[in-house]
Amino acid sequence: MVRTEFGRLQEHPIVDFKRGKEVTIYLNGKPVKAYEGETVAAALYAAGVRVFSRSFRWHRPRGFFCAIGKCSACMMEVDGIPNVRTCKVYVRDGMQVRTQSGMPDAEKDVFSILDDVIDKVFPHGSHYTKFTTSKKAREFMVKRMRKFTGFGNPPKAVFQGRAELEEIETDVLVIGGGPGGMSAAINAGKYGAKVLLVDENPFLGGQLVKQTHRFFGSAKERAGTRGIKIAGILEEELNSIENVEVRRETRVFGIYNGEAGAYQRLNDDEGKLLRIKAKKIVVATGAYERTLIFENNDLPGVYGAGGVQTLMNVYGIKPGNMGLIVGSGNVGLILTYQLMQAGVNVAAIVEAMPRIGGYFVHAAKVRRLGVPIYVRHTILKAIGRKSVEGAVIAQLDDRWQPIPGTEKEIKCDFICVAVGLSPTHELLYQAGCEMKFVPELGGIVPLRTRFNETSVKGLYVAGDVAGIEEATAAIMEGRIAGIHAAVTLGYGGEEAKKELDEAVKEIEEFRAGPFGERIVCGLEKCTLESEVML
Ligand SMILES: Cc1cc2nc3c(=O)[nH]c(=O)nc-3n(C[C@H](O)[C@H](O)[C@H](O)COP(=O)(O)OP(=O)(O)OC[C@H]3O[C@@H](n4cnc5c(N)ncnc54)[C@H](O)[C@@H]3O)c2cc1C
Ligand code: FES
């Protein structure tokens, strides 16, 4: 049985939510109850706040979307600093949070009524340039326009000092503490390499921390175990290796010829810069959630599937009462099941393909729960003014066009977009890796050898950043990258070389089944000759 306190789940069949101390934060001066360990976005959501800001130009309400710091939909002013991604900042007692733009605030925003007439008054695209002919007119208007639009106000006090700089030398730097990164660190570390693993979050596990279901995939890589448990097992392994250091809340912002620049948060007021010299670097930064184009797809209440999982399975907060899921891959199916487990209803799953995308076992579970799955259907629009109140779906023809007359209105208060992920590849681009668009791997990926070394020597990839697959494959890729990095630095001897050989064979076997066909086809397009022959 699921019990809730306002928006918070009190009991859950799988997760035991251990909330921190109760604190009070202030939204536009009004007190909001929160618990230590919750992000600002999560606490506001639990209190029923849906509109966090207004859009730059059209006064459109904005809420959160991804909940993992990758989309910027949740930006607010926090303690005087504008444009803070509130899904990444943790509450503290007395914190002052303000909505951005909107008069008197983002929730009410009286100027939103202009949206309906503004196009007529200022024809599309002209209202920024209208007042540039005269300096005086421009200055006058800019001041006023800032009240209508913009990205918050500049902070009143600007930090004047210099952040402390720490210089670090290591054999292997691993960026990202999801399954791919943890596996790379374990496998490089166990053969004696000095490893530093950094992750921007205060916890390790990446996407695993929100996966309450038992894993599919390889029996050897813990199929049948819950994702959250796998994260714990990997972390324990990591902690047992002395020469592996882990730094949490540490974000790498650039890779420059074998050196990485990072910022480590120490506490609410302090942080330091890290200059990390590493002989080898493994990038395991995961992926972004994709969205879909449909009318009102930016309304608060339209969320990424992972965003809803974070809210519900990490922070124990109900995303709503009735959801609509777009996409019937494994993520969409599993999420549906998890929502129902948490006492949230799902009106339907919509799938554009002629058949369900995920595994039969997940689809069967969802069907048994009575959730209709509309294949060959898509979402046409989200209904609602400030947040989602419903959706319109329609059937598709053979050319993927909606068939007039088949529109159906679905009552729901949130919509989960579960249409896949794209690799988080910015660091790889910036480091100069050769990149290629490979649709089978989910987007732009680096060229790499079968040992996962990119075209930049000594720079490896593992997990979703190398191509969207699953956690099992991420763990296997991390193992290959970690051992190869250690071996080429002279660690591990024959034993390590033998294990590397086995690991490469194992992943090839894992991908040999029907579900691996697409990946193998993608890999053929981006695999480099291996330069280092062992
Ligand atoms: C709903 C759902 C169900 C799933 N079910 C399964 C399943 O049953 N079986 C399965 O095998 N897979 C499953 N997966 C897929 C699996 O979770 C992912 O493929 C896997 O987590 C990818 O691992 P990763 O290490 O590449 O990335 P992630 O787990 O995304 O970890 C990347 C980490 O890097 C950090 N990071 C990013 N950039 C930086 C930076 N610049 N500096 C520091 N840190 C950074 C991120 O914060 C994150 O912690 C599922 C996924 C979802 C969303
Ligand atoms: S960055 Fe916060 S919701 Fe995406």
Coordinates of C-alpha atoms and ligand atoms in Angstrom, one line a residue:
M1 CA 0.0 0.0 0.0
V2 CA 1.3 3.4 -0.9
R3 CA 0.8 6.3 1.6
T4 CA 1.6 9.9 0.7
E5 CA 2.1 13.1 2.6
F6 CA 1.1 15.9 0.2
G7 CA 3.2 15.1 -2.8
R8 CA 5.6 12.8 -1.0
L9 CA 5.4 9.0 -0.9
Q10 CA 5.5 7.7 2.6
E11 CA 5.7 4.0 1.8
H12 CA 6.9 2.1 -1.2
P13 CA 7.0 -1.6 -1.9
I14 CA 10.7 -1.4 -2.9
V15 CA 12.3 1.8 -1.9
D16 CA 12.7 2.9 1.7
F17 CA 12.8 6.7 1.5
K18 CA 15.1 8.0 4.3
R19 CA 14.4 11.7 4.4
G20 CA 16.8 14.1 6.0
K21 CA 16.0 16.8 8.6
E22 CA 12.9 19.0 7.9
V23 CA 13.9 22.5 6.8
T24 CA 12.2 25.6 5.4
I25 CA 13.0 27.2 2.1
Y26 CA 11.3 30.4 0.8
L27 CA 9.7 30.7 -2.6
N28 CA 9.2 34.4 -3.5
G29 CA 9.2 35.0 0.3
K30 CA 6.7 32.3 1.2
P31 CA 7.8 29.3 3.3
V32 CA 7.9 25.8 1.7
K33 CA 8.6 22.7 3.7
A34 CA 11.5 20.6 2.5
Y35 CA 13.8 17.8 3.7
E36 CA 17.6 17.9 3.6
G37 CA 18.8 15.7 0.7
E38 CA 16.0 17.0 -1.6
T39 CA 16.8 19.2 -4.6
V40 CA 15.0 22.6 -4.7
A41 CA 13.1 21.4 -7.8
A42 CA 11.9 18.2 -6.0
A43 CA 10.9 20.1 -2.8
L44 CA 8.9 22.7 -4.8
Y45 CA 7.2 20.0 -6.8
A46 CA 6.2 18.1 -3.7
A47 CA 4.7 21.4 -2.5
G48 CA 2.6 21.6 -5.6
V49 CA 4.6 24.2 -7.5
R50 CA 4.6 23.5 -11.2
V51 CA 5.7 26.8 -12.8
F52 CA 9.4 27.6 -12.0
S53 CA 9.9 30.5 -14.4
R54 CA 8.6 32.0 -17.7
S55 CA 10.2 31.6 -21.1
F56 CA 12.5 34.2 -22.4
R57 CA 10.2 35.6 -25.0
W58 CA 6.7 34.3 -25.0
H59 CA 5.9 34.2 -21.2
R60 CA 5.4 30.5 -21.5
P61 CA 5.4 28.7 -18.2
R62 CA 8.5 26.5 -17.5
G63 CA 8.8 23.6 -15.1
F64 CA 11.4 20.9 -15.0
F65 CA 12.0 18.2 -17.7
C66 CA 15.1 16.0 -17.2
A67 CA 15.7 16.4 -13.4
I68 CA 19.4 15.5 -13.9
G69 CA 20.8 18.9 -14.9
K70 CA 20.9 18.4 -18.6
C71 CA 18.1 20.6 -20.1
S72 CA 18.0 24.0 -18.1
A73 CA 14.1 24.0 -18.0
C74 CA 14.2 24.3 -14.2
M75 CA 16.2 27.5 -13.9
M76 CA 15.4 29.8 -10.9
E77 CA 17.1 32.4 -8.8
V78 CA 18.6 30.8 -5.7
D79 CA 20.0 33.0 -2.9
G80 CA 20.4 35.9 -5.3
I81 CA 22.1 33.9 -8.1
P82 CA 20.0 33.8 -11.3
N83 CA 19.7 30.8 -13.7
V84 CA 20.5 28.1 -11.2
R85 CA 19.4 24.7 -12.3
T86 CA 17.2 23.8 -9.3
C87 CA 17.2 20.1 -10.1
K88 CA 20.9 20.0 -9.2
V89 CA 20.9 22.2 -6.1
Y90 CA 20.1 20.7 -2.7
V91 CA 17.9 22.6 -0.2
R92 CA 19.2 24.2 3.0
D93 CA 17.3 25.9 5.8
G94 CA 16.4 29.5 5.0
M95 CA 17.3 29.2 1.3
Q96 CA 15.7 32.0 -0.8
V97 CA 14.3 30.8 -4.1
R98 CA 12.7 33.1 -6.6
T99 CA 10.9 32.4 -9.9
Q100 CA 12.4 34.2 -12.9
S101 CA 10.6 36.7 -15.1
G102 CA 6.9 37.3 -14.9
M103 CA 5.0 40.1 -13.2
P104 CA 4.3 39.8 -10.3
D105 CA 5.8 36.3 -10.5
A106 CA 6.1 33.4 -12.9
E107 CA 2.9 31.7 -11.6
K108 CA 0.6 34.7 -12.3
D109 CA 2.6 36.6 -15.0
V110 CA 0.1 39.2 -16.1
F111 CA 2.0 39.8 -19.3
S112 CA 1.2 36.3 -20.5
I113 CA -2.1 37.7 -21.8
L114 CA 0.1 39.6 -24.4
D115 CA 1.1 36.3 -26.0
D116 CA -2.2 36.2 -27.8
V117 CA -1.9 39.7 -29.2
I118 CA 1.9 40.3 -29.3
D119 CA 2.3 38.8 -32.8
K120 CA -0.3 41.3 -34.1
V121 CA 1.3 44.3 -32.4
F122 CA 4.9 43.4 -33.1
P123 CA 5.0 41.1 -36.2
H124 CA 7.1 38.0 -35.7
G125 CA 10.8 38.7 -34.9
S126 CA 10.6 42.5 -34.9
H127 CA 10.1 43.5 -31.3
Y128 CA 13.8 43.2 -30.4
T129 CA 15.0 45.3 -33.3
K130 CA 12.1 47.9 -33.4
F131 CA 13.9 50.3 -31.0
T132 CA 17.5 50.2 -32.2
T133 CA 17.3 53.1 -34.6
S134 CA 17.6 55.7 -31.8
K135 CA 20.0 55.1 -28.9
K136 CA 17.6 56.8 -26.4
A137 CA 14.6 54.7 -27.6
R138 CA 16.7 51.6 -27.3
E139 CA 18.0 52.4 -23.8
F140 CA 14.4 53.2 -22.7
M141 CA 13.0 50.0 -24.1
V142 CA 15.8 47.7 -23.0
K143 CA 15.1 48.6 -19.4
R144 CA 11.4 47.9 -19.8
M145 CA 11.9 44.8 -21.9
R146 CA 14.0 43.2 -19.1
K147 CA 10.9 43.2 -17.0
F148 CA 9.0 41.4 -19.7
T149 CA 11.6 38.8 -20.6
G150 CA 15.1 37.8 -19.9
F151 CA 16.9 35.3 -17.8
G152 CA 16.7 36.8 -14.3
N153 CA 18.6 39.6 -12.7
P154 CA 22.4 39.8 -12.3
P155 CA 23.5 39.0 -8.7
K156 CA 23.9 42.0 -6.4
A157 CA 27.1 40.7 -4.8
V158 CA 29.7 39.2 -7.1
F159 CA 32.3 36.8 -5.7
Q160 CA 35.6 38.7 -5.7
G161 CA 38.1 36.2 -4.5
R162 CA 39.8 33.3 -6.3
A163 CA 38.8 29.7 -5.9
E164 CA 41.6 27.5 -4.5
L165 CA 43.4 25.4 -7.1
E166 CA 44.5 21.8 -6.4
E167 CA 46.8 20.1 -8.8
I168 CA 46.4 16.3 -9.0
E169 CA 48.4 13.6 -10.8
T170 CA 46.9 10.2 -11.5
D171 CA 47.3 7.3 -13.9
V172 CA 43.7 7.1 -14.9
L173 CA 41.0 9.7 -14.5
V174 CA 37.4 8.4 -14.9
I175 CA 34.7 11.0 -15.6
G176 CA 31.3 9.8 -14.6
G177 CA 30.3 7.5 -11.8
G178 CA 27.5 5.5 -13.5
P179 CA 27.9 1.8 -14.2
G180 CA 30.3 2.5 -17.1
G181 CA 32.6 4.7 -15.1
M182 CA 32.5 2.7 -11.9
S183 CA 33.4 -0.5 -13.9
A184 CA 36.3 1.3 -15.6
A185 CA 37.6 2.5 -12.3
I186 CA 37.3 -0.9 -10.6
N187 CA 39.0 -2.7 -13.5
A188 CA 41.9 -0.2 -13.9
G189 CA 42.3 0.0 -10.1
K190 CA 42.3 -3.7 -9.4
Y191 CA 45.5 -4.2 -11.5
G192 CA 47.3 -1.5 -9.6
A193 CA 46.7 1.8 -11.6
K194 CA 46.2 4.9 -9.5
V195 CA 42.6 6.0 -10.3
L196 CA 40.6 9.1 -9.7
L197 CA 36.9 8.8 -10.4
V198 CA 34.8 12.0 -10.4
D199 CA 31.1 12.5 -10.6
E200 CA 29.1 15.7 -10.5
N201 CA 26.4 14.2 -8.2
P202 CA 26.7 13.7 -4.4
F203 CA 26.1 10.0 -5.0
L204 CA 27.4 7.3 -7.4
G205 CA 25.4 5.1 -9.7
G206 CA 24.3 7.4 -12.5
Q207 CA 21.0 6.3 -14.0
L208 CA 21.0 3.1 -11.9
V209 CA 19.9 5.0 -8.7
K210 CA 16.4 5.4 -10.1
Q211 CA 15.9 1.9 -11.4
T212 CA 13.9 -0.1 -8.9
H213 CA 13.2 -2.9 -11.3
R214 CA 15.1 -6.2 -11.7
F215 CA 17.6 -5.9 -14.5
F216 CA 17.4 -7.8 -17.8
G217 CA 20.6 -8.4 -19.7
S218 CA 23.5 -10.8 -19.0
A219 CA 23.3 -13.2 -16.0
K220 CA 27.0 -12.6 -15.4
E221 CA 26.3 -8.9 -15.2
R222 CA 23.7 -9.3 -12.5
A223 CA 20.4 -9.7 -14.5
G224 CA 17.6 -10.3 -12.0
T225 CA 19.1 -7.8 -9.5
R226 CA 17.5 -4.4 -9.1
G227 CA 19.3 -1.4 -10.7
I228 CA 19.6 0.4 -7.3
K229 CA 21.2 -2.7 -5.8
I230 CA 23.7 -3.0 -8.7
A231 CA 24.8 0.6 -8.0
G232 CA 25.5 -0.3 -4.4
I233 CA 27.4 -3.5 -5.3
L234 CA 29.6 -1.6 -7.7
E235 CA 30.2 1.2 -5.2
E236 CA 31.3 -1.4 -2.5
E237 CA 33.7 -2.9 -5.0
L238 CA 35.1 0.5 -5.8
N239 CA 35.5 1.3 -2.1
S240 CA 37.5 -1.9 -1.5
I241 CA 40.3 -0.8 -3.9
E242 CA 42.8 1.3 -2.0
N243 CA 44.3 3.0 -5.1
V244 CA 41.0 4.3 -6.3
E245 CA 39.9 7.7 -5.1
V246 CA 36.4 9.0 -5.6
R247 CA 35.4 12.6 -5.6
R248 CA 31.7 13.4 -5.7
E249 CA 30.1 16.7 -6.6
T250 CA 33.0 17.2 -9.0
R251 CA 32.2 18.3 -12.5
V252 CA 34.8 18.1 -15.3
F253 CA 34.4 21.1 -17.6
G254 CA 37.2 20.5 -20.1
I255 CA 39.9 18.1 -21.3
Y256 CA 43.1 19.8 -22.6
N257 CA 45.9 17.5 -23.8
G258 CA 45.8 14.9 -21.1
E259 CA 44.8 17.3 -18.4
A260 CA 41.3 17.9 -17.2
G261 CA 39.8 20.9 -15.5
A262 CA 37.1 20.3 -12.9
Y263 CA 35.2 22.1 -10.2
Q264 CA 34.7 20.4 -6.8
R265 CA 31.9 21.6 -4.6
L266 CA 33.0 21.4 -0.9
N267 CA 30.0 22.9 0.9
D268 CA 27.3 25.5 0.3
D269 CA 29.7 28.4 0.2
E270 CA 33.0 26.9 -1.0
G271 CA 34.5 24.9 -3.9
K272 CA 37.8 24.4 -5.5
L273 CA 39.2 24.1 -9.0
L274 CA 41.1 20.9 -9.9
R275 CA 43.8 20.6 -12.5
I276 CA 44.0 16.8 -13.1
K277 CA 47.0 15.5 -15.0
A278 CA 46.1 12.0 -16.1
K279 CA 48.0 9.5 -18.3
K280 CA 44.7 8.0 -19.4
I281 CA 41.2 9.4 -19.3
V282 CA 37.9 7.4 -19.5
V283 CA 34.9 9.5 -20.4
A284 CA 31.7 7.8 -19.1
T285 CA 29.3 10.8 -19.0
G286 CA 26.1 9.0 -20.0
A287 CA 23.3 10.5 -22.0
Y288 CA 20.6 13.1 -22.4
E289 CA 16.9 12.4 -22.7
R290 CA 15.3 13.2 -26.0
T291 CA 12.0 15.0 -26.5
L292 CA 9.4 15.0 -29.2
I293 CA 7.9 17.8 -31.2
F294 CA 4.2 18.4 -30.5
E295 CA 2.0 21.3 -29.6
N296 CA 2.7 22.6 -26.0
N297 CA 5.6 20.2 -25.5
D298 CA 7.1 22.8 -23.2
L299 CA 4.2 22.9 -20.7
P300 CA 5.1 22.0 -17.1
G301 CA 3.9 18.4 -16.8
V302 CA 5.7 17.2 -19.9
Y303 CA 8.7 15.3 -18.5
G304 CA 11.4 13.0 -19.6
A305 CA 10.9 9.5 -18.5
G306 CA 14.1 9.6 -16.5
G307 CA 13.0 12.9 -14.9
V308 CA 9.9 11.2 -13.5
Q309 CA 11.9 8.3 -12.3
T310 CA 14.3 10.6 -10.5
L311 CA 11.4 12.5 -8.8
M312 CA 9.6 9.3 -7.8
N313 CA 12.3 6.7 -7.1
V314 CA 15.1 8.9 -5.8
Y315 CA 13.2 11.6 -3.9
G316 CA 9.9 9.7 -3.3
I317 CA 7.7 12.4 -4.9
K318 CA 4.6 11.7 -6.8
P319 CA 4.7 13.1 -10.3
G320 CA 0.9 13.4 -10.5
N321 CA -2.2 11.3 -10.4
M322 CA -2.6 10.2 -14.0
G323 CA 0.1 9.9 -16.6
L324 CA 0.3 9.4 -20.3
I325 CA 3.5 7.6 -21.6
V326 CA 4.8 8.3 -25.0
G327 CA 7.0 5.4 -26.2
S328 CA 6.8 1.7 -25.6
G329 CA 10.4 0.8 -25.4
N330 CA 11.8 -0.8 -22.2
V331 CA 12.1 2.5 -20.5
G332 CA 8.4 3.5 -21.2
L333 CA 7.1 0.0 -20.2
I334 CA 9.2 -0.1 -17.0
L335 CA 8.3 3.4 -16.0
T336 CA 4.6 2.6 -16.4
Y337 CA 5.0 -0.4 -14.1
Q338 CA 7.0 1.7 -11.6
L339 CA 4.3 4.5 -11.6
M340 CA 1.6 2.0 -10.8
Q341 CA 3.7 0.4 -8.1
A342 CA 3.9 3.9 -6.5
G343 CA 0.1 4.3 -6.7
V344 CA 0.1 6.6 -9.8
N345 CA -2.4 5.8 -12.6
V346 CA -1.3 5.5 -16.2
A347 CA -4.0 6.4 -18.8
A348 CA -2.3 4.8 -21.8
I349 CA 1.0 4.2 -23.6
V350 CA 1.3 5.7 -27.1
E351 CA 3.7 4.1 -29.6
A352 CA 4.3 5.4 -33.2
M353 CA 5.7 2.0 -34.4
P354 CA 3.3 -0.7 -35.5
R355 CA 4.5 -2.9 -32.6
I356 CA 5.6 -2.5 -29.0
G357 CA 9.3 -1.6 -28.8
G358 CA 10.4 -3.2 -25.4
Y359 CA 10.7 -6.8 -24.2
F360 CA 7.6 -8.9 -24.2
V361 CA 7.9 -9.6 -20.4
H362 CA 7.6 -5.9 -19.6
A363 CA 4.7 -5.4 -22.0
A364 CA 2.8 -8.3 -20.6
K365 CA 3.2 -6.9 -17.0
V366 CA 1.8 -3.6 -18.1
R367 CA -1.1 -5.2 -20.0
R368 CA -2.0 -7.3 -17.0
L369 CA -2.4 -4.0 -15.1
G370 CA -4.9 -2.9 -17.6
V371 CA -3.0 -0.1 -19.3
P372 CA -4.0 0.3 -23.0
I373 CA -1.1 0.4 -25.5
Y374 CA -1.9 2.4 -28.6
V375 CA 0.5 1.3 -31.4
R376 CA 0.7 3.3 -34.6
H377 CA -0.4 6.4 -32.6
T378 CA 1.3 9.6 -31.6
I379 CA 0.7 12.6 -29.4
L380 CA -0.6 15.7 -31.2
K381 CA -0.7 18.1 -28.3
A382 CA -0.6 18.7 -24.6
I383 CA -3.7 20.5 -23.2
G384 CA -3.4 23.1 -20.4
R385 CA -2.5 26.7 -19.8
K386 CA -0.1 26.5 -16.8
S387 CA 0.5 22.8 -16.6
V388 CA -0.8 19.6 -18.3
E389 CA -4.5 18.9 -18.0
G390 CA -4.8 16.4 -20.9
A391 CA -3.4 15.3 -24.2
V392 CA -4.7 14.6 -27.7
I393 CA -3.4 11.5 -29.5
A394 CA -4.1 10.3 -33.0
Q395 CA -3.6 7.3 -35.2
L396 CA -0.8 7.4 -37.9
D397 CA -0.9 6.3 -41.5
D398 CA 1.8 4.5 -43.5
R399 CA 3.6 7.8 -44.0
W400 CA 3.6 8.6 -40.3
Q401 CA 1.0 11.3 -40.7
P402 CA -1.9 11.6 -38.2
I403 CA -5.2 10.3 -39.7
P404 CA -7.9 13.1 -39.5
G405 CA -10.9 12.0 -37.4
T406 CA -8.9 9.6 -35.2
E407 CA -8.0 12.2 -32.6
K408 CA -8.7 11.1 -29.0
E409 CA -8.5 13.2 -25.9
I410 CA -6.8 11.6 -22.9
K411 CA -7.2 13.0 -19.4
C412 CA -3.9 13.1 -17.6
D413 CA -1.9 15.6 -15.4
F414 CA 1.5 14.6 -16.7
I415 CA 3.1 13.2 -19.9
C416 CA 6.3 11.2 -19.9
V417 CA 8.3 11.3 -23.1
A418 CA 10.2 8.0 -23.3
V419 CA 11.6 8.2 -26.8
G420 CA 15.2 7.5 -26.2
L421 CA 18.5 9.1 -25.2
S422 CA 21.4 10.8 -27.0
P423 CA 25.0 10.6 -25.8
T424 CA 26.4 13.4 -23.6
H425 CA 29.4 13.9 -25.9
E426 CA 30.5 17.6 -25.3
L427 CA 33.7 16.7 -23.5
L428 CA 34.7 14.4 -26.4
Y429 CA 34.2 17.1 -29.0
Q430 CA 36.1 19.6 -26.9
A431 CA 39.0 17.1 -26.5
G432 CA 39.2 16.8 -30.3
C433 CA 37.9 13.3 -30.8
E434 CA 36.7 12.3 -34.3
M435 CA 32.9 12.1 -34.0
K436 CA 30.3 10.6 -36.3
F437 CA 26.5 10.5 -36.5
V438 CA 25.5 6.9 -36.1
P439 CA 21.7 6.6 -35.7
E440 CA 21.9 3.0 -34.5
L441 CA 23.9 4.2 -31.5
G442 CA 21.6 7.1 -30.6
G443 CA 23.3 10.1 -32.2
I444 CA 26.8 11.6 -32.5
V445 CA 29.4 9.2 -31.1
P446 CA 33.2 9.0 -31.1
L447 CA 35.1 6.7 -33.4
R448 CA 36.8 4.2 -31.1
T449 CA 38.9 1.0 -31.2
R450 CA 37.5 -2.3 -30.0
F451 CA 39.2 -1.5 -26.7
N452 CA 37.1 1.7 -26.5
E453 CA 40.1 4.1 -27.1
T454 CA 39.0 7.1 -29.2
S455 CA 41.0 8.8 -32.0
V456 CA 42.7 10.9 -29.2
K457 CA 45.3 8.5 -27.8
G458 CA 44.8 7.6 -24.2
L459 CA 41.2 8.9 -24.2
Y460 CA 38.6 6.2 -23.7
V461 CA 34.8 6.0 -23.7
A462 CA 32.4 3.6 -21.8
G463 CA 28.7 3.4 -21.6
D464 CA 25.9 5.5 -23.1
V465 CA 28.3 8.3 -24.2
A466 CA 29.8 5.7 -26.6
G467 CA 26.3 4.8 -27.9
I468 CA 23.0 4.2 -26.3
E469 CA 22.7 0.6 -25.1
E470 CA 22.1 -0.6 -21.5
A471 CA 23.8 -0.8 -18.2
T472 CA 25.1 -4.3 -18.8
A473 CA 26.9 -3.1 -21.9
A474 CA 28.2 0.0 -20.0
I475 CA 29.7 -2.2 -17.3
M476 CA 31.3 -4.4 -20.0
E477 CA 32.7 -1.4 -21.9
G478 CA 34.0 0.1 -18.7
R479 CA 35.8 -3.2 -17.9
I480 CA 37.5 -3.2 -21.4
A481 CA 38.5 0.5 -21.2
G482 CA 39.7 0.2 -17.6
I483 CA 41.8 -2.9 -18.2
H484 CA 43.2 -1.6 -21.5
A485 CA 44.2 1.7 -19.8
A486 CA 46.0 -0.2 -17.0
V487 CA 47.7 -2.7 -19.3
T488 CA 49.1 0.0 -21.6
L489 CA 50.5 1.8 -18.5
G490 CA 52.3 -1.4 -17.7
Y491 CA 50.0 -2.8 -15.0
G492 CA 48.6 -6.3 -14.6
G493 CA 50.9 -8.3 -16.8
E494 CA 49.7 -11.5 -18.6
E495 CA 46.7 -11.9 -16.3
A496 CA 45.3 -8.5 -17.2
K497 CA 45.9 -9.2 -21.0
K498 CA 44.1 -12.5 -20.7
E499 CA 41.1 -10.8 -18.9
L500 CA 41.0 -8.1 -21.6
D501 CA 40.8 -10.7 -24.3
E502 CA 38.0 -12.4 -22.4
A503 CA 36.2 -9.1 -21.9
V504 CA 36.2 -8.3 -25.6
K505 CA 34.9 -11.7 -26.5
E506 CA 32.2 -11.5 -23.8
I507 CA 30.8 -8.2 -25.1
E508 CA 30.8 -9.6 -28.7
E509 CA 28.8 -12.6 -27.5
F510 CA 26.5 -10.4 -25.6
R511 CA 25.7 -8.4 -28.7
A512 CA 25.4 -11.4 -30.9
G513 CA 21.7 -11.9 -30.1
P514 CA 18.8 -10.3 -32.0
F515 CA 18.7 -7.3 -29.6
G516 CA 22.4 -6.6 -30.4
E517 CA 21.9 -6.5 -34.2
R518 CA 21.3 -2.7 -34.3
I519 CA 24.4 -2.0 -32.0
V520 CA 26.7 -4.2 -34.1
C521 CA 25.5 -2.5 -37.2
G522 CA 26.2 0.9 -35.6
L523 CA 29.6 -0.2 -34.3
E524 CA 30.7 -1.2 -37.8
K525 CA 30.4 2.5 -38.8
C526 CA 32.6 3.9 -36.0
T527 CA 35.2 1.3 -35.1
L528 CA 38.8 2.3 -35.6
E529 CA 41.7 -0.1 -36.2
S530 CA 43.3 -0.9 -32.9
E531 CA 46.7 0.6 -32.8
V532 CA 47.9 -1.1 -29.6
M533 CA 48.3 -4.8 -30.2
L534 CA 48.6 -6.7 -27.0
Ligands
LIG1 C1 14.0 3.7 -17.2 C2 15.3 3.0 -17.5 C3 15.4 1.6 -17.4 C4 16.6 1.0 -17.7 N1 16.6 -0.4 -17.5 C5 17.8 -1.0 -17.8 C6 17.9 -2.5 -17.5 O1 16.9 -3.1 -17.1 N2 19.0 -3.1 -17.9 C7 20.1 -2.4 -18.4 O2 21.1 -3.0 -18.6 N3 20.0 -1.0 -18.6 C8 18.9 -0.3 -18.3 N4 18.8 1.0 -18.5 C9 19.9 1.8 -19.1 C10 21.1 2.1 -18.2 O3 20.6 2.7 -17.0 C11 22.0 3.0 -18.8 O4 22.4 2.5 -20.1 C12 23.3 3.1 -18.0 O5 23.0 3.7 -16.7 C13 24.4 3.9 -18.7 O6 25.5 4.0 -17.9 P1 26.6 5.1 -18.0 O7 27.7 4.8 -17.0 O8 27.0 5.2 -19.4 O9 25.9 6.5 -17.7 P2 25.0 7.1 -16.5 O10 24.4 6.0 -15.7 O11 24.1 8.1 -17.1 O12 26.1 7.8 -15.6 C14 26.9 8.9 -16.1 C15 27.3 9.7 -14.9 O13 28.3 10.7 -15.3 C16 28.0 11.9 -14.6 N5 28.6 13.0 -15.4 C17 28.1 13.5 -16.6 N6 28.9 14.5 -17.1 C18 29.8 14.7 -16.1 C19 30.9 15.6 -16.0 N7 31.2 16.5 -16.9 N8 31.7 15.6 -14.8 C20 31.4 14.7 -13.8 N9 30.4 13.8 -13.9 C21 29.6 13.8 -15.0 C22 26.5 11.9 -14.5 O14 26.0 12.8 -13.5 C23 26.2 10.5 -14.2 O15 26.3 10.2 -12.8 C24 17.7 1.7 -18.2 C25 17.6 3.1 -18.3 C26 16.4 3.8 -18.0 C27 16.4 5.3 -18.1
FES2 S1 18.3 20.8 -16.0 FE1 16.9 20.8 -14.4 S2 15.2 19.8 -15.3 FE2 16.7 19.6 -16.8

